[in-house]
């Protein structure tokens, strides 16, 4: 409340903020706020001792990095990707003043949804049972659940590749895609939303092909790669512009060498083979992989080479980003100098 006799202003209501912090989970938010209701403090009344009332206490809700804040209509209104980043979710109302007849105004009230998207350097992309979880356990210290059936991974698993020079690269094992994932079939959007935040993609493909069940069509390794590309493209076109590597798994199996030779021929000139396939599985643009590495998560063959390729690809991308930043800064300096010369 304001203080009419002396024209005092009441304190403004506190604000509700979302603040990104490391080692925070959505589960911890739920435990702290079981009602899922975040309320900031009330502003202090104006008084003879303090004509300007004190502002109400802000409510700071700590959230994990990678959070998108959506409004009630599902529209994204903010995102927090780095520790310390803040988003104003609801502003406190102004205190009572002459303009409001010394009566306080209500603060903002809104319903929001918090959507977590995993942040990782590399995202493993593949159909169920391609060996993504086995690969993650081989290249990092992660211990994902592994079994010989589809959909062992039903939530993202994060691991870190450790290098001799202490460099660390985070790798996310994401739930397996199926045909129609872009339309939210299977794990659909639960999988694809995490791919958005990874710097690079690592396709993991079974050299012997893939069949989800007896009711679904068998796909060769080449068809699998095209289908995975198509699903990413249909969900969000920018996903297929990310740098990508290809790990061809299970090369320890019988007939793997013949299948590998055939696949490498198809990948060298994919356009020569597209006319043999159904139109609906062909993506608008075929991916060009930075590296293609045959591996076996069972015998360990190719794993060391794959780790080296991942490191090289991530380092090259970082250098490219730095170079673009340097060029941008140089251009700004040149533009600034030209403007100063024109003024003088």
mmCIF file of C-alpha atoms in Angstrom, residues 200-332:
data_model
loop_
_atom_site.group_PDB
_atom_site.id
_atom_site.type_symbol
_atom_site.label_atom_id
_atom_site.label_comp_id
_atom_site.label_asym_id
_atom_site.label_seq_id
_atom_site.Cartn_x
_atom_site.Cartn_y
_atom_site.Cartn_z
ATOM 1 C CA UNK A 200 27.444 -33.060 -34.017
ATOM 2 C CA UNK A 201 25.683 -36.296 -34.910
ATOM 3 C CA UNK A 202 27.119 -39.800 -34.825
ATOM 4 C CA UNK A 203 24.982 -42.209 -36.845
ATOM 5 C CA UNK A 204 25.214 -45.785 -35.567
ATOM 6 C CA UNK A 205 24.044 -48.361 -38.109
ATOM 7 C CA UNK A 206 23.894 -52.166 -37.989
ATOM 8 C CA UNK A 207 25.795 -53.490 -41.040
ATOM 9 C CA UNK A 208 23.346 -56.389 -41.361
ATOM 10 C CA UNK A 209 20.311 -54.067 -41.584
ATOM 11 C CA UNK A 210 17.328 -53.505 -39.299
ATOM 12 C CA UNK A 211 13.796 -54.767 -38.738
ATOM 13 C CA UNK A 212 11.766 -53.437 -35.790
ATOM 14 C CA UNK A 213 9.314 -56.362 -35.741
ATOM 15 C CA UNK A 214 7.909 -59.135 -37.957
ATOM 16 C CA UNK A 215 5.167 -56.702 -39.032
ATOM 17 C CA UNK A 216 7.584 -54.057 -40.312
ATOM 18 C CA UNK A 217 9.726 -54.045 -43.432
ATOM 19 C CA UNK A 218 13.385 -55.096 -43.329
ATOM 20 C CA UNK A 219 15.791 -52.241 -44.127
ATOM 21 C CA UNK A 220 19.362 -52.602 -45.374
ATOM 22 C CA UNK A 221 22.154 -50.522 -43.815
ATOM 23 C CA UNK A 222 21.960 -48.071 -46.751
ATOM 24 C CA UNK A 223 18.186 -47.715 -46.399
ATOM 25 C CA UNK A 224 18.612 -47.240 -42.639
ATOM 26 C CA UNK A 225 20.960 -44.272 -43.190
ATOM 27 C CA UNK A 226 18.516 -42.682 -45.651
ATOM 28 C CA UNK A 227 15.568 -43.226 -43.292
ATOM 29 C CA UNK A 228 17.401 -41.726 -40.318
ATOM 30 C CA UNK A 229 18.303 -38.689 -42.433
ATOM 31 C CA UNK A 230 14.703 -38.404 -43.636
ATOM 32 C CA UNK A 231 13.303 -38.506 -40.074
ATOM 33 C CA UNK A 232 15.676 -35.750 -38.921
ATOM 34 C CA UNK A 233 14.911 -33.671 -42.010
ATOM 35 C CA UNK A 234 11.121 -33.949 -41.585
ATOM 36 C CA UNK A 235 11.309 -32.958 -37.915
ATOM 37 C CA UNK A 236 13.606 -29.960 -38.447
ATOM 38 C CA UNK A 237 15.533 -29.319 -41.650
ATOM 39 C CA UNK A 238 18.487 -27.656 -39.858
ATOM 40 C CA UNK A 239 19.342 -30.954 -38.130
ATOM 41 C CA UNK A 240 20.816 -32.422 -41.322
ATOM 42 C CA UNK A 241 23.186 -29.440 -41.650
ATOM 43 C CA UNK A 242 25.002 -30.510 -38.466
ATOM 44 C CA UNK A 243 28.420 -32.174 -38.939
ATOM 45 C CA UNK A 244 27.935 -35.950 -38.948
ATOM 46 C CA UNK A 245 30.040 -39.092 -38.558
ATOM 47 C CA UNK A 246 28.986 -42.653 -39.370
ATOM 48 C CA UNK A 247 29.843 -45.708 -37.259
ATOM 49 C CA UNK A 248 29.017 -48.984 -39.021
ATOM 50 C CA UNK A 249 28.551 -51.486 -36.203
ATOM 51 C CA UNK A 250 28.655 -55.304 -35.882
ATOM 52 C CA UNK A 251 31.376 -55.861 -38.495
ATOM 53 C CA UNK A 252 32.354 -59.003 -36.551
ATOM 54 C CA UNK A 253 29.222 -60.779 -37.895
ATOM 55 C CA UNK A 254 29.368 -63.293 -40.782
ATOM 56 C CA UNK A 255 28.887 -61.663 -44.233
ATOM 57 C CA UNK A 256 29.770 -58.272 -42.704
ATOM 58 C CA UNK A 257 32.670 -57.718 -45.138
ATOM 59 C CA UNK A 258 30.475 -58.209 -48.236
ATOM 60 C CA UNK A 259 27.773 -55.970 -46.759
ATOM 61 C CA UNK A 260 30.381 -53.323 -45.892
ATOM 62 C CA UNK A 261 31.830 -53.316 -49.425
ATOM 63 C CA UNK A 262 28.334 -52.908 -50.869
ATOM 64 C CA UNK A 263 27.454 -50.107 -48.415
ATOM 65 C CA UNK A 264 30.673 -48.160 -49.112
ATOM 66 C CA UNK A 265 29.921 -48.313 -52.854
ATOM 67 C CA UNK A 266 26.389 -47.019 -52.206
ATOM 68 C CA UNK A 267 27.640 -44.198 -49.973
ATOM 69 C CA UNK A 268 30.240 -43.051 -52.519
ATOM 70 C CA UNK A 269 27.551 -42.474 -55.156
ATOM 71 C CA UNK A 270 24.143 -42.553 -53.400
ATOM 72 C CA UNK A 271 22.338 -40.976 -56.379
ATOM 73 C CA UNK A 272 23.077 -44.099 -58.485
ATOM 74 C CA UNK A 273 21.023 -46.271 -56.120
ATOM 75 C CA UNK A 274 18.117 -44.038 -55.093
ATOM 76 C CA UNK A 275 15.945 -45.065 -58.081
ATOM 77 C CA UNK A 276 15.808 -48.613 -56.638
ATOM 78 C CA UNK A 277 14.102 -47.419 -53.427
ATOM 79 C CA UNK A 278 10.602 -46.221 -52.475
ATOM 80 C CA UNK A 279 10.250 -42.475 -52.827
ATOM 81 C CA UNK A 280 8.972 -41.960 -49.247
ATOM 82 C CA UNK A 281 12.278 -43.047 -47.648
ATOM 83 C CA UNK A 282 14.493 -40.782 -49.783
ATOM 84 C CA UNK A 283 15.545 -37.531 -48.064
ATOM 85 C CA UNK A 284 15.706 -34.237 -49.960
ATOM 86 C CA UNK A 285 19.463 -34.101 -49.249
ATOM 87 C CA UNK A 286 21.744 -37.046 -48.569
ATOM 88 C CA UNK A 287 24.201 -36.517 -45.719
ATOM 89 C CA UNK A 288 27.926 -36.246 -46.372
ATOM 90 C CA UNK A 289 29.715 -37.885 -43.470
ATOM 91 C CA UNK A 290 32.992 -36.404 -42.285
ATOM 92 C CA UNK A 291 34.259 -39.888 -41.441
ATOM 93 C CA UNK A 292 32.936 -43.437 -41.927
ATOM 94 C CA UNK A 293 34.318 -45.892 -39.370
ATOM 95 C CA UNK A 294 33.545 -49.657 -39.311
ATOM 96 C CA UNK A 295 33.397 -50.846 -35.680
ATOM 97 C CA UNK A 296 32.478 -53.785 -33.494
ATOM 98 C CA UNK A 297 31.303 -53.018 -29.969
ATOM 99 C CA UNK A 298 31.590 -56.762 -29.305
ATOM 100 C CA UNK A 299 35.306 -57.193 -30.203
ATOM 101 C CA UNK A 300 36.355 -53.545 -29.742
ATOM 102 C CA UNK A 301 37.556 -53.246 -33.329
ATOM 103 C CA UNK A 302 37.589 -49.641 -34.628
ATOM 104 C CA UNK A 303 36.676 -48.084 -31.250
ATOM 105 C CA UNK A 304 40.042 -46.302 -30.773
ATOM 106 C CA UNK A 305 39.879 -44.956 -34.343
ATOM 107 C CA UNK A 306 36.318 -43.729 -33.753
ATOM 108 C CA UNK A 307 37.355 -41.836 -30.600
ATOM 109 C CA UNK A 308 40.157 -40.175 -32.577
ATOM 110 C CA UNK A 309 37.747 -39.197 -35.377
ATOM 111 C CA UNK A 310 35.240 -37.729 -32.892
ATOM 112 C CA UNK A 311 38.019 -35.628 -31.300
ATOM 113 C CA UNK A 312 39.295 -34.434 -34.687
ATOM 114 C CA UNK A 313 35.793 -33.494 -35.879
ATOM 115 C CA UNK A 314 34.923 -31.585 -32.665
ATOM 116 C CA UNK A 315 38.279 -29.738 -32.713
ATOM 117 C CA UNK A 316 37.839 -28.771 -36.380
ATOM 118 C CA UNK A 317 34.344 -27.448 -35.681
ATOM 119 C CA UNK A 318 35.600 -25.410 -32.691
ATOM 120 C CA UNK A 319 38.395 -23.936 -34.838
ATOM 121 C CA UNK A 320 35.895 -23.064 -37.552
ATOM 122 C CA UNK A 321 33.645 -21.291 -35.014
ATOM 123 C CA UNK A 322 36.658 -19.378 -33.624
ATOM 124 C CA UNK A 323 37.736 -18.367 -37.130
ATOM 125 C CA UNK A 324 34.239 -17.078 -37.939
ATOM 126 C CA UNK A 325 34.237 -15.110 -34.677
ATOM 127 C CA UNK A 326 37.653 -13.577 -35.473
ATOM 128 C CA UNK A 327 36.485 -12.568 -38.969
ATOM 129 C CA UNK A 328 33.325 -11.016 -37.538
ATOM 130 C CA UNK A 329 35.318 -8.989 -34.974
ATOM 131 C CA UNK A 330 37.753 -7.850 -37.688
ATOM 132 C CA UNK A 331 34.884 -6.743 -39.922
ATOM 133 C CA UNK A 332 33.341 -4.760 -37.048
#
